[in-house]
């Protein structure tokens, strides 16, 4: 995701700050580091993430949010092409609905804890940036499918192509987080770890983003 897009999203979140008087409103944004799990971890490595959330606070302990997540999945392309390797990139986008159960103050302190579960839509986009000649009669293994190479009905990789692929799937997530209330305001610093599993065709998308940020309510 480009820096321009990230800045625009952050500015949009900041524009919501005057609405904080509405004590049922939830807004939040953050970023961090994501670790892929197998089978995703076999083809990609550690990367960054960015999260933007908005929702409704039902009561002191329960809330619902809609969240946008961008997650980079840096390529380990040399595992597929050890010689004359092209470069590539992957971006993962998701839109999810989530339920959060929280304890806002632990024994009257500014510290809190919460659990969150949800699900929604995940879109994984893979792109190799130049033509690459695959040897004839190469079997269409999950690695080639992951990088977006099309395959013949007989199960072989097309010998020459620009590998691009967009894959949509439904997915689930769940995790825990910790908060620190900022003075007597509704703003909180948060850090959380959440497990994501998307049922992407052939190779599921599995990763854990660790995110830090700010949230109102």
Backbone as a ProteinNet text record, in pm:
[ID]
protein_1_A
[PRIMARY]
XXXXXXXXXXXXXXXXXXXXXXXXXXXXXXXXXXXXXXXXXXXXXXXXXXXXXXXXXXXXXXXXXXXXXXXXXXXXXXXXXXXXXXXXXXXXXXXXXXXXXXXXXXXXXXXXXXXXXXXXXXXXXXXXXXXXXXXXXXXXXXXXXXXXXXXXXXXXXXXXXXXXXXXXXXXXXXXXXXXXXXXXXXXXXXXXXXXXXXXXXXXXXXXXXXXXXXXXX
[TERTIARY]
85.6	0	89.1	57.2	140.5	129.6	235.1	235.7	121.3	88.3	-20.2	-153.4	-179.8	-305.5	-309.1	-197.5	-192.6	-214.8	-151.4	-167.6	-312.2	-374.6	-513.6	-607.2	-583.7	-667.3	-648.9	-523.7	-496.6	-561.1	-553.6	-615.7	-766.7	-822.5	-966.3	-1007.3	-925.6	-955	-946	-846.3	-831.1	-949.1	-1009.8	-1124.5	-1244.7	-1243.5	-1354.1	-1340.9	-1227.4	-1204.3	-1307.9	-1356.9	-1458	-1585.8	-1606.2	-1725.8	-1714.7	-1601.9	-1579.8	-1680.1	-1753	-1854.9	-1966.8	-1982.5	-2082.3	-2023.8	-2062.1	-1993.6	-2020.1	-2105.1	-2127.9	-2041.5	-1977.5	-1896	-1762.2	-1714.6	-1581.6	-1504.6	-1385.5	-1293.9	-1155.5	-1076.7	-942.6	-856.3	-727.2	-633.5	-500.1	-425.2	-296.6	-220.9	-105.9	-20.9	74.7	146.3	238.5	307.4	335.2	410.9	325.6	328.9	251.4	344.2	309.8	385.7	297.9	338.4	257.8	276.4	171.1	175.9	159.4	203.3	186.6	39	-2.2	83.2	130.7	72.9	116.3	264.6	314.2	453.6	552.9	506.8	598	635.1	557.9	579.6	607.4	596	612.3	672.6	704.9	773.3	706.8	775.9	724.8	710.1	602.3	576.6	500.6	455.9	381.3	232.4	154.5	10	-41.6	-162.2	-230	-377	-436.6	-574.1	-652.1	-776.8	-867.2	-1002.1	-1059.2	-1182.7	-1282.4	-1411.1	-1520.4	-1635	-1706.7	-1814.2	-1900.8	-1967.2	-2067.5	-2044.3	-2047.3	-2030.5	-2167.8	-2195.8	-2326	-2343.3	-2241.9	-2239.6	-2094.2	-2071.2	-1934	-1845.1	-1904.8	-1824.4	-1831.7	-1931.9	-1954.1	-1960.1	-1902.1	-1904.3	-1890.3	-1929.6	-1912.9	-1840.5	-1756.3	-1679.6	-1671.6	-1657.7	-1619.8	-1475.1	-1394.1	-1251.2	-1197.6	-1107.7	-1029.7	-886.6	-829	-691.4	-615.3	-499.3	-402.6	-284.3	-239.1	-126.6	-33.4	92.8	190.4	234.7	263.1	315.5	437.7	556.6	675.5	710.1	758.1	780.1	908.9	902.8	1021.3	1036	1051.6	1043.9	1155.1	1269.8	1380.8	1349.7	1251.5	1212.1	1143.2	1090.4	1024.7	1118.1	1196.9	1287.1	1429.3	1511.7	1644.7	1738.8	1712.8	1800.3	1718.5	1782.8	1718	1579.2	1571.3	1441.3	1382.1	1254.7	1187.3	1151	1119.2	1070.9	919.3	859.6	715.3	668.1	535.8	478.5	338.2	297.7	164.3	105.8	-20.8	-94.1	-220.7	-254.9	-377.1	-466.6	-592.6	-690.5	-806.7	-860.7	-977.3	-1074.4	-1202.2	-1310.3	-1384.6	-1387.4	-1447	-1541.2	-1636	-1722.7	-1680.6	-1668.1	-1608.9	-1686.4	-1684.9	-1744.2	-1631.8	-1637	-1534.3	-1597	-1538.6	-1577.9	-1460.2	-1483.7	-1370.6	-1395.2	-1285.5	-1282.9	-1206.2	-1275.9	-1214.7	-1110.7	-1137.4	-1043.6	-1023.8	-901.1	-868.5	-843.5	-936.1	-926.9	-907.2	-980.4	-976.5	-855.9	-768	-647.6	-680.9	-587.2	-611.1	-592.1	-554.1	-526	-651.2	-665.7	-779.6	-736.8	-830.7	-804.6	-930.9	-916.4	-1033.5	-1005	-1112.9	-1107.4	-1192.9	-1154.9	-1226.5	-1237.1	-1353.8	-1374.4	-1453.5	-1434.1	-1507.6	-1479.9	-1525.9	-1505.8	-1547.6	-1514.1	-1549.4	-1481	-1447.4	-1395.6	-1245.8	-1168.9	-1024.1	-988	-905.5	-863.4	-711.3	-654.7	-509.1	-469.1	-383.3	-341.4	-191.4	-155.5	-16.5	24.3	148	194.8	344.6	383.1	523.6	547.9	658.8	670	732.5	764.4	816.4	788.7	803.2	784.3	890	849.4	943.9	908.6	1006.9	984	995.6	884.8	882.9	915.7	1002.6	1035.5	909.6	906.6	789.8	757.1	627.7	578.7	611.6	620.4	639.7	506.3	504.6	382.1	333.9	202.5	144.3	133	243.3	247.7	183.1	150.4	91.4	176	309.2	395.1	366.3	355	324.5	184.5	91.7	-43.9	-47.4	29.1	37.2	82.7	183.6	238.2	156.5	48.7	-42	-21	64.6	82.9	-38.9	-97.1	-210.3	-162.6	-252.4	-217.8	-310.9	-261.1	-340.8	-434.8	-538.9	-629.2	-555.9	-441.6	-365.6	-279.4	-274.5	-199.3	-57.3	-27.5	105.5	98.6	212	221.4	239.4	166.9	189.8	335.4	398.3	543.7	589.5	506.3	549.1	429.2	440.2	327.4	375	296.4	315.2	222.3	279.5	200.7	132.3	2.5	-77.5	-201.1	-244.4	-361.9	-429.6	-561.5	-640.1	-730.6	-730.6	-809.5	-890.9	-1023	-1112.8	-1159.3	-1181.9	-1228.8	-1289	-1375.9	-1424.4	-1322	-1323.2	-1227.2	-1276.3	-1202.2	-1234.5	-1113.4	-1137.5	-1026.6	-1065.6	-964.7	-987.3	-857.1	-867.3	-745.8	-774.1	-667.1	-675.9	-596.1	-631.4	-560.6	-557.3	-470.9	-455.1	-464.1	-521.7	-541.1	-486.8	-453	-414.4	-494.2	-579.2	-661.9	-573.4	-596.8	-519.6	-592.4	-541.8	-602.1	-749.3	-839.1	-981.2	-1060.8	-990.9	-1057.4	-1107.9	-1178	-1222.8	-1118.8	-1003	-897.5	-814	-775.2	-692.3	-582.4	-466.3	-359.8	-386.7	-372.8	-397.6	-287.9	-271.1	-187.4	-259.5	-259.7	-332.9	-263.2	-292.5	-248.5	-372.9	-387.1	-507.9	-473.1	-533.6	-514.2	-618.1	-571.2	-659.2	-644.6	-758.9	-759.7	-861.9	-814.4	-902.3	-900.7	-1018.4	-1031.2	-1001.2	-884	-842.8	-823.3	-866.3	-860	-717.9	-704.3	-581.2	-481.8	-448.6	-353.8	-421.4	-467.2	-531.5	-436.5	-494.4	-416.6	-424.4	-310.2	-305.6	-192.6	-224.5	-123.1	-169	-73.7	-102.3	-42.6	-126.8	-76.1	-72.3	37.7	50	42.4	-61.3	-92.4	-92.5	-37.4	-45.5	-110	-183.9	-249.7	-331.3	-423.9	-512	-656.5	-739	-881	-962.7	-1070.9	-1164.9	-1284.1	-1309.2	-1415.7	-1386.8
-118.5	0	123.2	224.4	341.6	429.2	509.1	601.8	701.3	743.3	840.3	784.7	656.6	596	587.2	545.4	533.6	667.6	771.8	905.4	951.2	924.1	965.4	897.1	767.9	695.4	749.5	776.7	830.1	966.7	1051.5	1183.7	1171.8	1074.9	1053.2	1013.2	930.3	889.9	1009.6	1093.5	1211.4	1306.9	1312.6	1400.8	1358.4	1234.4	1185.7	1227.5	1281.7	1314	1409.3	1511.4	1598	1525.1	1405	1329.9	1254.5	1270.3	1189	1217.7	1329.1	1355.8	1252.6	1189.4	1084.6	957.3	927.9	824.8	683.5	666.5	534.2	507.3	610.5	596.3	532.3	444	385.3	418.4	473.2	490.6	447	395	352	330.8	338.7	312.6	270.6	190.9	143.4	67.9	20.3	-56	-141.6	-227.3	-315	-413.4	-530.4	-634.5	-759.7	-827.1	-948.9	-1066.8	-1180	-1303.3	-1406.4	-1456.7	-1558.1	-1694.4	-1773.6	-1910.3	-2006.2	-2128.7	-2227.4	-2256.2	-2271.4	-2283.4	-2152	-2038.4	-1909.8	-1885.8	-1926.1	-1902.7	-1973.3	-2071.4	-2140.7	-2056	-1948.5	-1870	-1722.6	-1679.9	-1537.2	-1518.9	-1393.9	-1366.6	-1257.8	-1212.5	-1111.3	-977.3	-904.8	-777.6	-684.5	-570.6	-472.6	-481.5	-410.1	-405.1	-267.6	-235.6	-111.8	-143.1	-89.8	-121.5	6.5	10.9	122.3	65.5	117.2	60.3	169.5	135	222.3	132.4	176.9	91.4	156	69.4	112.6	42.9	121.3	68.1	35.2	-92.3	-135.1	-97	-131.2	-94.2	-91.5	-88.1	-74.1	-193.3	-309.4	-429.3	-481.7	-442.2	-502.2	-396.9	-431.7	-340.5	-419.9	-356.6	-414.6	-312.9	-363.4	-275.5	-333.5	-244.5	-281.6	-240.5	-326.3	-298.4	-323.5	-233.3	-251.3	-284.6	-385.7	-425.7	-439.3	-374.2	-401.5	-473.1	-578.2	-655.9	-687.6	-652.4	-689.6	-833.9	-902.4	-1038.4	-1044.1	-1009.4	-1002.2	-1138.2	-1136.6	-1260.7	-1330	-1461.9	-1545.9	-1614.9	-1532.2	-1581.4	-1678.5	-1670.5	-1758.9	-1904.2	-1927.2	-2064.8	-2127.9	-2042.4	-2093	-2090.1	-1981.6	-1965.5	-1938.3	-2039.7	-2017.1	-1941.2	-1938.8	-1869.3	-1770.5	-1657.6	-1555.1	-1521.6	-1501.1	-1485.8	-1347.1	-1339.8	-1209.6	-1165.7	-1038.4	-990.7	-988.7	-982.3	-982.5	-920.3	-906	-848.7	-903.2	-902.5	-947.9	-847	-816.4	-735.6	-810.7	-804.2	-864.9	-754.9	-753	-656.6	-733.6	-679.5	-745.4	-642.4	-677.4	-601.8	-699.9	-672.3	-767	-697.8	-774.9	-730.9	-808.6	-737.4	-798.8	-763	-855.9	-835.2	-829.8	-727.7	-712.2	-714	-792.2	-798	-746.9	-643.1	-578.7	-548.9	-541.7	-487.7	-356.2	-244.6	-114.5	-76.9	-113.7	-81.5	-204.5	-247.7	-360.6	-307.9	-337.7	-293.3	-142.4	-66.9	78.4	142.9	64.9	119.5	168.2	238.7	279.7	165.5	47.6	-65.2	-149.3	-197.2	-280.3	-398.8	-490.4	-609.2	-642.9	-702.3	-737.9	-860.1	-925.1	-1031.4	-991.8	-1036.5	-997.9	-1116.9	-1133.4	-1237.1	-1175.7	-1229.1	-1175.3	-1252.7	-1196.2	-1259.1	-1165.6	-1204.1	-1119.5	-1161	-1061.1	-1080.7	-1051.6	-1141.9	-1128.7	-1136.4	-1043.3	-1040.2	-1037	-1140.1	-1152.8	-1129.4	-1028.4	-994.4	-1017.2	-1100.7	-1138.6	-1090.3	-1038.6	-990.8	-1013.4	-1077.1	-1089.3	-985.8	-911.1	-790	-808	-931.2	-948.3	-1090.6	-1109.6	-1243.8	-1339	-1461.8	-1564.1	-1693.4	-1753.8	-1876.7	-1996.2	-2062.2	-2182	-2301.3	-2394.2	-2511.4	-2587.6	-2641.1	-2716	-2833.9	-2863.8	-2978	-2968.1	-2843.6	-2823.5	-2841.1	-2925.8	-2951.3	-2827.5	-2808.2	-2690.4	-2716.6	-2701	-2721.1	-2602.1	-2614	-2501.1	-2374.4	-2387.3	-2268.5	-2185.8	-2251.2	-2177.3	-2117.4	-2191.8	-2140.4	-2018.3	-2022.6	-1909.9	-1783.6	-1795.7	-1677.4	-1634.2	-1702.5	-1654.3	-1710	-1811.8	-1870.8	-1954	-1931.4	-2014.5	-2153.3	-2250.3	-2389.2	-2446.9	-2543.6	-2611.6	-2710.9	-2754.3	-2855.8	-2985	-3009.9	-3131.1	-3118.9	-2997.6	-2980.2	-2930.3	-2867.4	-2811.6	-2658.7	-2594.9	-2449.2	-2404.7	-2299.5	-2243.7	-2198.7	-2222.9	-2207	-2062.6	-1967	-1826.6	-1739.4	-1659.4	-1575.8	-1468.6	-1365	-1270.2	-1316.4	-1351.8	-1410.4	-1301.5	-1295.4	-1207.9	-1286	-1260.4	-1333.9	-1259.3	-1247	-1195.1	-1306.1	-1327.9	-1436.7	-1383.5	-1402.8	-1360.8	-1482.3	-1461.4	-1570.6	-1513.3	-1590.9	-1554.4	-1602.5	-1538.1	-1575.8	-1541.6	-1590	-1569.8	-1513.3	-1447.2	-1398.3	-1397.4	-1397.8	-1390.8	-1359.2	-1285.3	-1251.1	-1178.3	-1127.4	-1055.5	-926.3	-829.5	-702.6	-641.1	-542.5	-469.3	-319.8	-245.1	-101.8	-22.9	101.3	196.8	324.2	361.6	481.7	605.7	703.2	826.8	931.7	956.2	1050.6	1013	1111.7	1084.3	1090.8	1082.2	1088.9	951	946.9	819.4	752.2	816.5	760.7	660.2	555.1	451.4	410.3	388.3	322.1	172.7	101.8	-42.2	-119	-241.9	-336.4	-469.7	-536.2	-662.1	-758.2	-886.1	-992.1	-1070.2	-1091.7	-1156.9	-1261	-1377.2	-1484.5	-1471.4	-1474.9	-1466.3	-1592.7	-1644.3	-1760.1	-1734.5	-1724	-1706.3	-1833.1	-1875.3	-2000.7	-1982.7	-1927.8	-1904.6	-2037.5	-2043	-2166.5	-2222	-2352	-2429.9	-2398.6	-2270.4	-2233.7	-2134.6	-2177.2	-2084.5	-1972.1	-1859.7	-1745	-1740.4	-1757.5	-1762.5	-1672.6	-1585.2	-1493.4	-1435.4	-1380.8	-1314	-1174.2	-1069.8	-933.5	-889	-829.4	-764.4	-614.7	-550.3	-412.6	-323.9	-203.8	-102.5	21.6	97.3	216.1	288.7	371.9	450	418	414.4	386.6	476.8	530.1	605.2	516.2	496.5	410.3	263.4
0	0	0	-82.9	-93.8	29.5	51.5	164.6	154.1	31.9	12	63	34.8	79.9	231.4	291.2	436.9	505.2	451.1	509.1	496.6	382.3	361.8	460.3	485.4	580.6	721.5	759.4	893.1	912.1	808.8	818.9	830	757.7	768	907.2	972.7	1109.6	1204.2	1182.1	1268.4	1254.7	1136.1	1115.9	1198.9	1245.2	1327.5	1473.6	1513.3	1653.6	1712.4	1639.3	1699.4	1739.2	1686.3	1719.1	1851.4	1923.9	2041.6	2152.8	2144.3	2245.4	2240.1	2127.2	2114.7	2175.3	2301.2	2377.3	2328.6	2228.9	2172.2	2049	1997.7	1878.8	1911.8	1824.6	1835.1	1707.9	1722.7	1610.4	1657	1566.3	1602.4	1480.5	1500.3	1392.4	1452.6	1378.4	1427.8	1320.4	1356.6	1265.8	1344.4	1274.4	1345.5	1254.2	1309.2	1240.7	1231.3	1117.8	1096.2	1069.3	1129	1109.1	1039.3	922.7	854.5	920.8	919.1	969.2	852.3	869.4	762.9	738.9	609.4	490.9	430.8	471.4	416.5	441.2	558	593.4	504.5	425.4	334.9	214.1	186.4	65.8	91.7	213.9	243.2	381.5	416.3	542.3	624.1	726.7	818.4	746.4	779.5	713.1	806.4	751	827.7	802.8	886.2	868.9	908.4	861.5	898.7	918.3	1026.2	1062.5	1087.9	1039.9	1063.6	1105.5	1216	1270.3	1304.3	1293.8	1336.9	1382.2	1486.6	1535.1	1640.5	1716.1	1813.4	1947.1	2054.1	2188.8	2247.2	2264.2	2313.7	2460.6	2541.6	2682.9	2727.8	2857.6	2908	2872.5	2845.4	2821.2	2677.7	2602.8	2472	2361	2246.5	2132.2	2002.9	1892.5	1759.9	1671.5	1583.6	1496	1355.5	1259.1	1123.8	1104.2	1045.6	1036.1	895.9	855	733.5	772.7	709.9	737.9	607.8	602	495.1	556	488.3	538.4	422.5	434.7	333	353.4	243.3	249.9	159.8	210	124.6	66.3	-55.5	-127.6	-85.9	-88.2	-77.4	-212.9	-317.2	-454	-488.3	-419.1	-451.7	-418	-331.5	-303.6	-424.3	-514.5	-634.7	-754.6	-770.5	-884.3	-832.6	-813.6	-757.2	-848.7	-981	-1074.7	-1157.4	-1189.1	-1271.4	-1217	-1088.2	-1023.5	-1046.6	-1083.8	-1088.6	-948.6	-933.1	-803.7	-806	-688.9	-681.6	-552.4	-540.1	-419	-397.7	-272.4	-235.2	-136.9	-154.1	-56.4	-18.4	108.2	157.5	213.1	171.3	219	281.4	390.6	449.6	505.1	499.7	562.1	652.1	782.3	876.3	973.4	1026.1	1135.4	1259.2	1374.2	1492.3	1619.5	1712.7	1844.5	1947.6	2034.4	2137.3	2275.6	2362.6	2504.1	2586	2669	2733.5	2880.7	2951.7	3087.8	3078.3	3095.5	3070.4	3175.3	3301.9	3409.7	3497.6	3510.3	3596.5	3737.3	3829.4	3969.1	3980	3897.4	3903.9	3839.1	3779.7	3715.8	3575.1	3510.1	3371.4	3271.1	3318.5	3230.6	3206.7	3084.1	3048.3	2964.2	2942.4	2861.7	2783.9	2667	2588.3	2501.1	2460.8	2362.2	2243.4	2123.9	2003.2	1908.7	1846.1	1744.1	1629.2	1510.5	1396.2	1269.4	1160	1029.9	919.2	796.2	683.8	555.4	474.7	339.7	336.7	272.7	258.2	110.2	64.7	-75.1	-81.9	-142.7	-155.1	-300.2	-322.8	-458.8	-473.6	-570.5	-596.1	-734.2	-745.7	-875.1	-889.4	-999.8	-1039.2	-1147.8	-1137.5	-1217.8	-1356.3	-1398.7	-1534.7	-1582.7	-1715	-1770.5	-1716	-1696.3	-1652.8	-1724.4	-1786.2	-1860.8	-1767.4	-1747	-1663.5	-1751.9	-1707.2	-1789.3	-1830.1	-1952.5	-1999.5	-1908.1	-1899.3	-1821.3	-1672.6	-1623.4	-1480.5	-1408.3	-1307	-1232.9	-1159	-1154.9	-1090	-939.8	-870.6	-726.5	-654.9	-526.2	-453.6	-459.8	-469	-475	-599.7	-715.3	-838	-831.6	-776.1	-765.2	-673.1	-563.6	-469.7	-540.9	-627.1	-693.4	-813.3	-844.5	-946.8	-1085.8	-1101.5	-1233.2	-1270.8	-1389	-1431.5	-1469.7	-1458.4	-1485.5	-1592	-1665.6	-1767.2	-1700.6	-1771.9	-1715	-1678.7	-1745.2	-1716.3	-1591.5	-1532.5	-1409.2	-1426.2	-1544	-1566.9	-1568.3	-1534.5	-1538	-1682.2	-1724	-1856.2	-1865.8	-1978.8	-1987.9	-1978.7	-2020.8	-2013.6	-1981.9	-1879.3	-1839.2	-1743.1	-1728.5	-1618.8	-1506.9	-1396	-1287.7	-1206.5	-1216.5	-1130.4	-1088.9	-969	-924.2	-810.8	-819.9	-710	-659.4	-530.4	-472.1	-355.6	-362.8	-255	-175.9	-46.8	37.9	164.5	226.5	359.1	462.3	578.8	681.4	820	919	1058.7	1131.1	1244.3	1324.9	1472.3	1557	1700.7	1771.9	1882.8	1954.6	2084.4	2144.7	2271.4	2260.5	2344.6	2345.4	2483.5	2497.2	2623	2594.8	2687.4	2668.7	2786.8	2760.3	2864.6	2840.2	2934.6	2920.6	2931.4	2843.4	2842.3	2924.8	3046.7	3141.2	3163.4	3164.1	3184.2	3054	2942.2	2812.2	2772.4	2660.4	2606.5	2519.4	2501.9	2417.9	2494.4	2423.9	2483	2386.2	2442.6	2367.8	2373.7	2261.9	2264	2192	2232.1	2159.9	2158.9	2045.3	2034.8	1939.9	1957	1866.9	1826.4	1697.1	1648.1	1541.3	1551.3	1454.1	1342.4	1217.3	1100.7	1016.1	971.9	881.3	771.9	647.6	532.1	448.6	404.2	332.1	183.4	153.2	14.8	-56.8	-183	-260.1	-267.5	-242.1	-249.6	-138.3	-120.8	-15	79	196.2	290.2	331	369.8	416.8	569	634.2	780.5	830.9	925.8	977.9	1111.2	1186.4	1313.7	1309.9	1297.5	1309.4	1454.3	1493.8	1624.3	1598.9	1651.7	1616.7	1740.9	1726.9	1831.6	1772.1	1854.5	1802.1	1905.9	1857.2	1942.8	1910.7	2013.8	1994.9	2086.9	2033.2	2116.1	2148.9	2281.9	2333.5	2318.7
[MASK]
+++++++++++++++++++++++++++++++++++++++++++++++++++++++++++++++++++++++++++++++++++++++++++++++++++++++++++++++++++++++++++++++++++++++++++++++++++++++++++++++++++++++++++++++++++++++++++++++++++++++++++++++++++++++++

